[in-house]
């Protein structure tokens, strides 16, 4: 509940701070907070749990958020709503009006479907990659923590920024590049992930893990930016909230769960090593649906900014 209140209004505020041609980069930098946090969580949590216990690790990685909340409260100013847009801000839209627009606007609907399959693979891999390396490659927890932290830093931070920067540059040619940038990155990431999960050498698997993280973190900046372009300024926070609801309900709710269920189902015939490998491979291939959705959205005639509020008021 506490975390959920952050991202939808943050995206809307950033869209009022930055002009359209810089929004993907700005939102990508904001999204870099996730891999930075993952890096800190893996690094500090893994080593603290190794030397102390898991309760101490939770306290150390969780407490800074309380201090940062105070910093945000007293330093971030509220910009004028829609001040960088060509369309004047209207009255806020309700949840019903927002859902109505999403279901009538093909590109917005494809974002929800593509994001759902991306989240299933993304959340599933992020939860199960930690037990994958010790189970398959027999890496100790403290050593694995350092590698996972490096993956979050090099892959996650690098992928987030690179995709946002690239989408803003290519986006000058047309809005379709905000869809094509993550679609191409995910398409390239699928064979990398497959080799990472099947290769026998742990050093090659860990190196490919860095690349896999880079490709999977190319999602946030371009997709969240294009949602800001496709809706009126007074609907931005609500449309992001709906998208996050889909990502968390479907991705976080089912991704790790499906992998766990497949692990249990495959273990009897494949053993624990084979079961986790096959489970993660099945989930990874689901991102092909995301690639298809973003590809279709890129070629969709609805993939242009909305000039006037669509929902009937």
mmCIF file of C-alpha atoms in Angstrom:
data_model
loop_
_atom_site.group_PDB
_atom_site.id
_atom_site.type_symbol
_atom_site.label_atom_id
_atom_site.label_comp_id
_atom_site.label_asym_id
_atom_site.label_seq_id
_atom_site.Cartn_x
_atom_site.Cartn_y
_atom_site.Cartn_z
ATOM 1 C CA UNK A 1 0.000 0.000 0.000
ATOM 2 C CA UNK A 2 2.817 2.391 0.780
ATOM 3 C CA UNK A 3 4.770 1.709 -2.398
ATOM 4 C CA UNK A 4 1.689 1.819 -4.622
ATOM 5 C CA UNK A 5 1.119 5.504 -3.916
ATOM 6 C CA UNK A 6 4.458 6.505 -5.479
ATOM 7 C CA UNK A 7 4.713 5.676 -9.166
ATOM 8 C CA UNK A 8 1.434 6.882 -10.778
ATOM 9 C CA UNK A 9 1.684 10.462 -9.452
ATOM 10 C CA UNK A 10 5.471 10.436 -9.932
ATOM 11 C CA UNK A 11 5.054 9.709 -13.651
ATOM 12 C CA UNK A 12 2.496 12.475 -13.979
ATOM 13 C CA UNK A 13 4.730 14.961 -12.171
ATOM 14 C CA UNK A 14 7.732 14.041 -14.335
ATOM 15 C CA UNK A 15 5.633 14.586 -17.471
ATOM 16 C CA UNK A 16 5.012 18.148 -16.232
ATOM 17 C CA UNK A 17 8.690 18.700 -15.435
ATOM 18 C CA UNK A 18 10.042 17.472 -18.798
ATOM 19 C CA UNK A 19 8.953 18.221 -22.398
ATOM 20 C CA UNK A 20 7.709 15.342 -24.584
ATOM 21 C CA UNK A 21 11.047 14.801 -26.348
ATOM 22 C CA UNK A 22 12.782 14.118 -23.002
ATOM 23 C CA UNK A 23 10.125 12.144 -21.134
ATOM 24 C CA UNK A 24 11.334 8.634 -21.968
ATOM 25 C CA UNK A 25 14.793 9.534 -20.683
ATOM 26 C CA UNK A 26 13.363 11.141 -17.542
ATOM 27 C CA UNK A 27 11.097 8.175 -16.826
ATOM 28 C CA UNK A 28 13.965 5.782 -17.565
ATOM 29 C CA UNK A 29 16.135 7.564 -14.994
ATOM 30 C CA UNK A 30 13.258 7.337 -12.514
ATOM 31 C CA UNK A 31 12.918 3.625 -13.326
ATOM 32 C CA UNK A 32 16.637 3.164 -12.642
ATOM 33 C CA UNK A 33 15.682 3.391 -8.983
ATOM 34 C CA UNK A 34 14.366 -0.175 -9.251
ATOM 35 C CA UNK A 35 17.658 -1.825 -10.323
ATOM 36 C CA UNK A 36 19.574 0.448 -7.925
ATOM 37 C CA UNK A 37 17.315 -0.802 -5.137
ATOM 38 C CA UNK A 38 17.634 -4.392 -6.316
ATOM 39 C CA UNK A 39 21.414 -3.988 -6.371
ATOM 40 C CA UNK A 40 21.457 -2.607 -2.832
ATOM 41 C CA UNK A 41 19.026 -5.278 -1.668
ATOM 42 C CA UNK A 42 21.037 -8.148 -3.157
ATOM 43 C CA UNK A 43 24.406 -6.801 -2.081
ATOM 44 C CA UNK A 44 23.540 -5.625 1.419
ATOM 45 C CA UNK A 45 20.880 -8.260 2.054
ATOM 46 C CA UNK A 46 23.011 -11.172 0.883
ATOM 47 C CA UNK A 47 26.107 -10.226 2.833
ATOM 48 C CA UNK A 48 24.256 -9.098 5.970
ATOM 49 C CA UNK A 49 22.230 -12.311 5.979
ATOM 50 C CA UNK A 50 25.488 -14.237 5.531
ATOM 51 C CA UNK A 51 27.173 -12.603 8.557
ATOM 52 C CA UNK A 52 24.122 -11.858 10.739
ATOM 53 C CA UNK A 53 20.579 -13.022 9.906
ATOM 54 C CA UNK A 54 17.735 -12.291 7.496
ATOM 55 C CA UNK A 55 15.843 -10.089 9.982
ATOM 56 C CA UNK A 56 18.786 -7.693 10.222
ATOM 57 C CA UNK A 57 19.008 -7.640 6.427
ATOM 58 C CA UNK A 58 15.346 -6.606 6.122
ATOM 59 C CA UNK A 59 15.809 -3.757 8.594
ATOM 60 C CA UNK A 60 18.944 -2.393 6.912
ATOM 61 C CA UNK A 61 17.511 -2.365 3.382
ATOM 62 C CA UNK A 62 14.072 -1.093 4.437
ATOM 63 C CA UNK A 63 14.817 1.753 6.847
ATOM 64 C CA UNK A 64 16.273 4.276 4.305
ATOM 65 C CA UNK A 65 12.871 4.576 2.627
ATOM 66 C CA UNK A 66 11.444 6.343 5.669
ATOM 67 C CA UNK A 67 14.148 9.000 5.513
ATOM 68 C CA UNK A 68 13.807 9.468 1.747
ATOM 69 C CA UNK A 69 10.056 9.996 2.140
ATOM 70 C CA UNK A 70 10.779 13.071 4.264
ATOM 71 C CA UNK A 71 13.301 14.357 1.703
ATOM 72 C CA UNK A 72 10.707 14.099 -1.085
ATOM 73 C CA UNK A 73 8.021 15.729 1.040
ATOM 74 C CA UNK A 74 10.047 18.849 1.772
ATOM 75 C CA UNK A 75 12.084 19.298 -1.431
ATOM 76 C CA UNK A 76 9.911 18.347 -4.451
ATOM 77 C CA UNK A 77 7.650 21.122 -5.724
ATOM 78 C CA UNK A 78 4.358 20.495 -7.543
ATOM 79 C CA UNK A 79 4.502 21.786 -11.160
ATOM 80 C CA UNK A 80 1.506 23.205 -13.009
ATOM 81 C CA UNK A 81 -0.557 20.385 -14.506
ATOM 82 C CA UNK A 82 -0.092 20.045 -18.273
ATOM 83 C CA UNK A 83 2.184 23.086 -18.513
ATOM 84 C CA UNK A 84 4.307 21.556 -21.315
ATOM 85 C CA UNK A 85 1.397 20.143 -23.326
ATOM 86 C CA UNK A 86 -0.366 21.704 -26.294
ATOM 87 C CA UNK A 87 -3.798 20.640 -25.029
ATOM 88 C CA UNK A 88 -5.263 22.497 -22.065
ATOM 89 C CA UNK A 89 -5.767 20.429 -18.914
ATOM 90 C CA UNK A 90 -9.320 19.283 -18.248
ATOM 91 C CA UNK A 91 -11.027 18.046 -15.121
ATOM 92 C CA UNK A 92 -9.626 14.773 -13.721
ATOM 93 C CA UNK A 93 -10.951 11.575 -15.257
ATOM 94 C CA UNK A 94 -12.581 8.810 -13.266
ATOM 95 C CA UNK A 95 -11.452 5.185 -13.221
ATOM 96 C CA UNK A 96 -14.440 4.238 -15.368
ATOM 97 C CA UNK A 97 -13.565 6.844 -17.997
ATOM 98 C CA UNK A 98 -9.935 5.741 -17.995
ATOM 99 C CA UNK A 99 -10.865 2.076 -18.486
ATOM 100 C CA UNK A 100 -13.265 3.072 -21.247
ATOM 101 C CA UNK A 101 -10.503 4.869 -23.123
ATOM 102 C CA UNK A 102 -8.074 1.964 -22.670
ATOM 103 C CA UNK A 103 -10.547 -0.528 -24.139
ATOM 104 C CA UNK A 104 -11.369 1.779 -27.073
ATOM 105 C CA UNK A 105 -7.764 2.729 -27.861
ATOM 106 C CA UNK A 106 -6.006 -0.250 -29.431
ATOM 107 C CA UNK A 107 -2.460 0.868 -28.612
ATOM 108 C CA UNK A 108 -3.309 1.354 -24.926
ATOM 109 C CA UNK A 109 -4.976 -2.050 -24.810
ATOM 110 C CA UNK A 110 -1.944 -3.717 -26.420
ATOM 111 C CA UNK A 111 0.277 -2.071 -23.791
ATOM 112 C CA UNK A 112 -1.752 -3.751 -21.040
ATOM 113 C CA UNK A 113 -1.566 -7.182 -22.681
ATOM 114 C CA UNK A 114 2.106 -6.912 -23.594
ATOM 115 C CA UNK A 115 2.960 -5.596 -20.151
ATOM 116 C CA UNK A 116 1.172 -8.501 -18.491
ATOM 117 C CA UNK A 117 3.286 -11.133 -20.284
ATOM 118 C CA UNK A 118 6.438 -9.076 -19.757
ATOM 119 C CA UNK A 119 5.690 -8.886 -16.027
ATOM 120 C CA UNK A 120 5.056 -12.636 -15.751
ATOM 121 C CA UNK A 121 8.537 -13.310 -17.130
ATOM 122 C CA UNK A 122 10.206 -10.364 -15.406
ATOM 123 C CA UNK A 123 8.845 -10.989 -11.925
ATOM 124 C CA UNK A 124 9.188 -14.743 -12.334
ATOM 125 C CA UNK A 125 12.848 -14.545 -13.307
ATOM 126 C CA UNK A 126 13.660 -11.954 -10.649
ATOM 127 C CA UNK A 127 12.212 -14.202 -7.916
ATOM 128 C CA UNK A 128 13.691 -17.474 -9.130
ATOM 129 C CA UNK A 129 17.100 -16.476 -10.497
ATOM 130 C CA UNK A 130 18.488 -16.419 -6.940
ATOM 131 C CA UNK A 131 17.650 -20.104 -6.241
ATOM 132 C CA UNK A 132 18.532 -21.030 -9.858
ATOM 133 C CA UNK A 133 22.280 -20.342 -9.576
ATOM 134 C CA UNK A 134 22.843 -22.160 -6.246
ATOM 135 C CA UNK A 135 20.695 -25.102 -7.325
ATOM 136 C CA UNK A 136 22.150 -25.528 -10.818
ATOM 137 C CA UNK A 137 25.664 -24.065 -10.491
ATOM 138 C CA UNK A 138 26.166 -24.475 -6.711
ATOM 139 C CA UNK A 139 27.155 -20.850 -6.082
ATOM 140 C CA UNK A 140 27.311 -19.775 -2.403
ATOM 141 C CA UNK A 141 24.847 -17.097 -1.249
ATOM 142 C CA UNK A 142 27.400 -14.357 -0.547
ATOM 143 C CA UNK A 143 29.135 -14.771 -3.925
ATOM 144 C CA UNK A 144 25.798 -14.910 -5.742
ATOM 145 C CA UNK A 145 24.672 -11.714 -3.982
ATOM 146 C CA UNK A 146 27.598 -9.815 -5.500
ATOM 147 C CA UNK A 147 26.821 -11.091 -9.004
ATOM 148 C CA UNK A 148 23.112 -10.312 -8.727
ATOM 149 C CA UNK A 149 23.963 -6.817 -7.521
ATOM 150 C CA UNK A 150 26.307 -6.359 -10.496
ATOM 151 C CA UNK A 151 23.553 -7.535 -12.834
ATOM 152 C CA UNK A 152 21.157 -4.977 -11.389
ATOM 153 C CA UNK A 153 23.753 -2.205 -11.717
ATOM 154 C CA UNK A 154 25.254 -2.958 -15.131
ATOM 155 C CA UNK A 155 22.231 -4.542 -16.751
ATOM 156 C CA UNK A 156 19.296 -2.913 -15.008
ATOM 157 C CA UNK A 157 20.569 0.646 -14.715
ATOM 158 C CA UNK A 158 22.258 0.518 -18.127
ATOM 159 C CA UNK A 159 19.232 -0.976 -19.859
ATOM 160 C CA UNK A 160 16.785 1.477 -18.313
ATOM 161 C CA UNK A 161 18.786 4.546 -19.292
ATOM 162 C CA UNK A 162 19.819 3.305 -22.742
ATOM 163 C CA UNK A 163 16.254 2.437 -23.752
ATOM 164 C CA UNK A 164 14.846 5.757 -22.558
ATOM 165 C CA UNK A 165 17.578 7.742 -24.277
ATOM 166 C CA UNK A 166 17.251 5.734 -27.488
ATOM 167 C CA UNK A 167 13.440 5.997 -27.561
ATOM 168 C CA UNK A 168 13.608 9.788 -27.222
ATOM 169 C CA UNK A 169 16.123 10.012 -30.075
ATOM 170 C CA UNK A 170 14.329 7.610 -32.408
ATOM 171 C CA UNK A 171 10.938 8.924 -31.282
ATOM 172 C CA UNK A 172 11.556 12.114 -33.268
ATOM 173 C CA UNK A 173 10.830 10.017 -36.349
ATOM 174 C CA UNK A 174 7.517 8.804 -34.984
ATOM 175 C CA UNK A 175 5.753 7.557 -31.884
ATOM 176 C CA UNK A 176 6.129 3.946 -33.045
ATOM 177 C CA UNK A 177 9.744 3.883 -31.815
ATOM 178 C CA UNK A 178 8.563 4.050 -28.219
ATOM 179 C CA UNK A 179 6.997 0.635 -28.863
ATOM 180 C CA UNK A 180 9.740 -0.765 -31.092
ATOM 181 C CA UNK A 181 12.605 0.009 -28.690
ATOM 182 C CA UNK A 182 11.428 -2.376 -25.919
ATOM 183 C CA UNK A 183 10.096 -4.870 -28.501
ATOM 184 C CA UNK A 184 13.515 -5.213 -30.149
ATOM 185 C CA UNK A 185 15.291 -5.368 -26.773
ATOM 186 C CA UNK A 186 13.001 -8.132 -25.490
ATOM 187 C CA UNK A 187 13.342 -10.054 -28.757
ATOM 188 C CA UNK A 188 17.140 -9.943 -28.455
ATOM 189 C CA UNK A 189 16.912 -10.897 -24.789
ATOM 190 C CA UNK A 190 15.009 -14.145 -25.340
ATOM 191 C CA UNK A 191 17.896 -16.172 -26.916
ATOM 192 C CA UNK A 192 20.309 -14.670 -24.367
ATOM 193 C CA UNK A 193 18.064 -15.875 -21.545
ATOM 194 C CA UNK A 194 17.680 -19.327 -23.104
ATOM 195 C CA UNK A 195 21.468 -19.793 -23.319
ATOM 196 C CA UNK A 196 21.900 -18.408 -19.782
ATOM 197 C CA UNK A 197 19.503 -21.031 -18.439
ATOM 198 C CA UNK A 198 20.960 -23.976 -20.378
ATOM 199 C CA UNK A 199 24.731 -23.392 -20.485
ATOM 200 C CA UNK A 200 26.838 -25.592 -18.197
ATOM 201 C CA UNK A 201 29.594 -23.077 -17.391
ATOM 202 C CA UNK A 202 28.546 -20.835 -14.468
ATOM 203 C CA UNK A 203 30.864 -18.020 -15.620
ATOM 204 C CA UNK A 204 29.149 -17.847 -19.015
ATOM 205 C CA UNK A 205 25.733 -18.014 -17.335
ATOM 206 C CA UNK A 206 26.592 -15.120 -15.013
ATOM 207 C CA UNK A 207 27.968 -13.029 -17.888
ATOM 208 C CA UNK A 208 24.787 -13.642 -19.882
ATOM 209 C CA UNK A 209 22.762 -12.705 -16.806
ATOM 210 C CA UNK A 210 24.167 -9.168 -17.128
ATOM 211 C CA UNK A 211 23.015 -9.014 -20.763
ATOM 212 C CA UNK A 212 19.623 -10.484 -19.910
ATOM 213 C CA UNK A 213 19.076 -7.827 -17.252
ATOM 214 C CA UNK A 214 19.997 -5.107 -19.760
ATOM 215 C CA UNK A 215 17.404 -6.263 -22.303
ATOM 216 C CA UNK A 216 14.598 -6.815 -19.795
ATOM 217 C CA UNK A 217 15.023 -3.386 -18.188
ATOM 218 C CA UNK A 218 14.531 -1.662 -21.570
ATOM 219 C CA UNK A 219 10.784 -1.749 -20.945
ATOM 220 C CA UNK A 220 10.012 1.000 -18.461
ATOM 221 C CA UNK A 221 11.190 4.291 -19.982
ATOM 222 C CA UNK A 222 9.694 3.960 -23.492
ATOM 223 C CA UNK A 223 6.406 2.308 -22.494
ATOM 224 C CA UNK A 224 5.640 4.647 -19.604
ATOM 225 C CA UNK A 225 6.555 7.639 -21.768
ATOM 226 C CA UNK A 226 4.254 6.611 -24.600
ATOM 227 C CA UNK A 227 1.359 6.249 -22.147
ATOM 228 C CA UNK A 228 1.928 9.871 -21.142
ATOM 229 C CA UNK A 229 1.636 10.845 -24.819
ATOM 230 C CA UNK A 230 -1.533 8.856 -25.475
ATOM 231 C CA UNK A 231 -3.767 10.283 -22.732
ATOM 232 C CA UNK A 232 -4.752 13.769 -21.524
ATOM 233 C CA UNK A 233 -2.620 15.243 -18.723
ATOM 234 C CA UNK A 234 -5.383 14.776 -16.144
ATOM 235 C CA UNK A 235 -5.523 11.034 -16.877
ATOM 236 C CA UNK A 236 -1.786 10.285 -16.655
ATOM 237 C CA UNK A 237 -1.628 9.074 -13.067
ATOM 238 C CA UNK A 238 -4.780 6.986 -13.468
ATOM 239 C CA UNK A 239 -3.628 5.212 -16.645
ATOM 240 C CA UNK A 240 -0.278 4.390 -15.015
ATOM 241 C CA UNK A 241 -2.129 3.107 -11.949
ATOM 242 C CA UNK A 242 -4.230 0.800 -14.140
ATOM 243 C CA UNK A 243 -1.111 -0.472 -15.889
ATOM 244 C CA UNK A 244 0.669 -1.128 -12.596
ATOM 245 C CA UNK A 245 -2.432 -2.954 -11.370
ATOM 246 C CA UNK A 246 -2.168 -5.251 -14.399
ATOM 247 C CA UNK A 247 1.591 -5.745 -13.978
ATOM 248 C CA UNK A 248 1.310 -6.596 -10.298
ATOM 249 C CA UNK A 249 -1.885 -8.648 -10.398
ATOM 250 C CA UNK A 250 -0.826 -10.741 -13.400
ATOM 251 C CA UNK A 251 2.981 -10.551 -13.281
ATOM 252 C CA UNK A 252 3.756 -10.488 -9.590
ATOM 253 C CA UNK A 253 0.680 -12.553 -8.757
ATOM 254 C CA UNK A 254 1.187 -15.336 -11.294
ATOM 255 C CA UNK A 255 4.811 -15.224 -12.531
ATOM 256 C CA UNK A 256 6.587 -16.597 -9.430
ATOM 257 C CA UNK A 257 3.601 -18.827 -8.651
ATOM 258 C CA UNK A 258 3.545 -20.475 -12.094
ATOM 259 C CA UNK A 259 7.278 -21.174 -11.926
ATOM 260 C CA UNK A 260 6.866 -22.734 -8.486
ATOM 261 C CA UNK A 261 4.012 -24.913 -9.706
ATOM 262 C CA UNK A 262 6.007 -26.030 -12.745
ATOM 263 C CA UNK A 263 9.005 -26.738 -10.511
ATOM 264 C CA UNK A 264 6.900 -29.097 -8.416
ATOM 265 C CA UNK A 265 5.366 -30.715 -11.499
ATOM 266 C CA UNK A 266 8.628 -31.275 -13.381
ATOM 267 C CA UNK A 267 10.779 -32.282 -10.403
ATOM 268 C CA UNK A 268 9.679 -35.922 -10.336
ATOM 269 C CA UNK A 269 10.852 -36.606 -13.898
ATOM 270 C CA UNK A 270 13.611 -34.004 -14.385
ATOM 271 C CA UNK A 271 15.060 -33.542 -10.905
ATOM 272 C CA UNK A 272 15.443 -30.181 -9.180
ATOM 273 C CA UNK A 273 18.023 -28.846 -11.668
ATOM 274 C CA UNK A 274 16.041 -29.764 -14.761
ATOM 275 C CA UNK A 275 12.767 -28.603 -13.233
ATOM 276 C CA UNK A 276 13.909 -25.057 -12.510
ATOM 277 C CA UNK A 277 15.598 -24.780 -15.902
ATOM 278 C CA UNK A 278 12.505 -25.858 -17.838
ATOM 279 C CA UNK A 279 10.192 -23.708 -15.692
ATOM 280 C CA UNK A 280 12.221 -20.562 -16.356
ATOM 281 C CA UNK A 281 12.482 -21.384 -20.068
ATOM 282 C CA UNK A 282 8.698 -21.691 -20.401
ATOM 283 C CA UNK A 283 8.139 -18.366 -18.639
ATOM 284 C CA UNK A 284 10.812 -16.649 -20.755
ATOM 285 C CA UNK A 285 9.213 -17.701 -24.034
ATOM 286 C CA UNK A 286 6.025 -15.943 -22.923
ATOM 287 C CA UNK A 287 7.725 -12.615 -23.643
ATOM 288 C CA UNK A 288 7.213 -13.365 -27.345
ATOM 289 C CA UNK A 289 3.620 -12.270 -26.733
ATOM 290 C CA UNK A 290 4.933 -8.942 -25.401
ATOM 291 C CA UNK A 291 7.088 -8.468 -28.494
ATOM 292 C CA UNK A 292 4.090 -9.150 -30.734
ATOM 293 C CA UNK A 293 1.856 -6.723 -28.803
ATOM 294 C CA UNK A 294 4.365 -3.871 -28.951
ATOM 295 C CA UNK A 295 5.052 -4.582 -32.620
ATOM 296 C CA UNK A 296 1.329 -4.371 -33.397
ATOM 297 C CA UNK A 297 0.989 -1.200 -31.339
ATOM 298 C CA UNK A 298 3.848 0.385 -33.303
ATOM 299 C CA UNK A 299 1.989 -0.129 -36.558
ATOM 300 C CA UNK A 300 -1.418 0.785 -35.173
ATOM 301 C CA UNK A 301 -3.144 3.926 -36.442
ATOM 302 C CA UNK A 302 -4.242 4.633 -32.869
ATOM 303 C CA UNK A 303 -0.583 4.956 -31.856
ATOM 304 C CA UNK A 304 -0.607 8.737 -31.860
ATOM 305 C CA UNK A 305 -1.150 11.309 -29.108
ATOM 306 C CA UNK A 306 -4.734 12.108 -28.235
ATOM 307 C CA UNK A 307 -5.496 15.681 -29.286
ATOM 308 C CA UNK A 308 -8.729 15.987 -27.332
ATOM 309 C CA UNK A 309 -10.148 14.115 -24.331
ATOM 310 C CA UNK A 310 -11.814 11.017 -25.807
ATOM 311 C CA UNK A 311 -14.155 9.855 -23.016
ATOM 312 C CA UNK A 312 -17.610 11.410 -22.959
ATOM 313 C CA UNK A 313 -17.793 13.665 -19.937
#
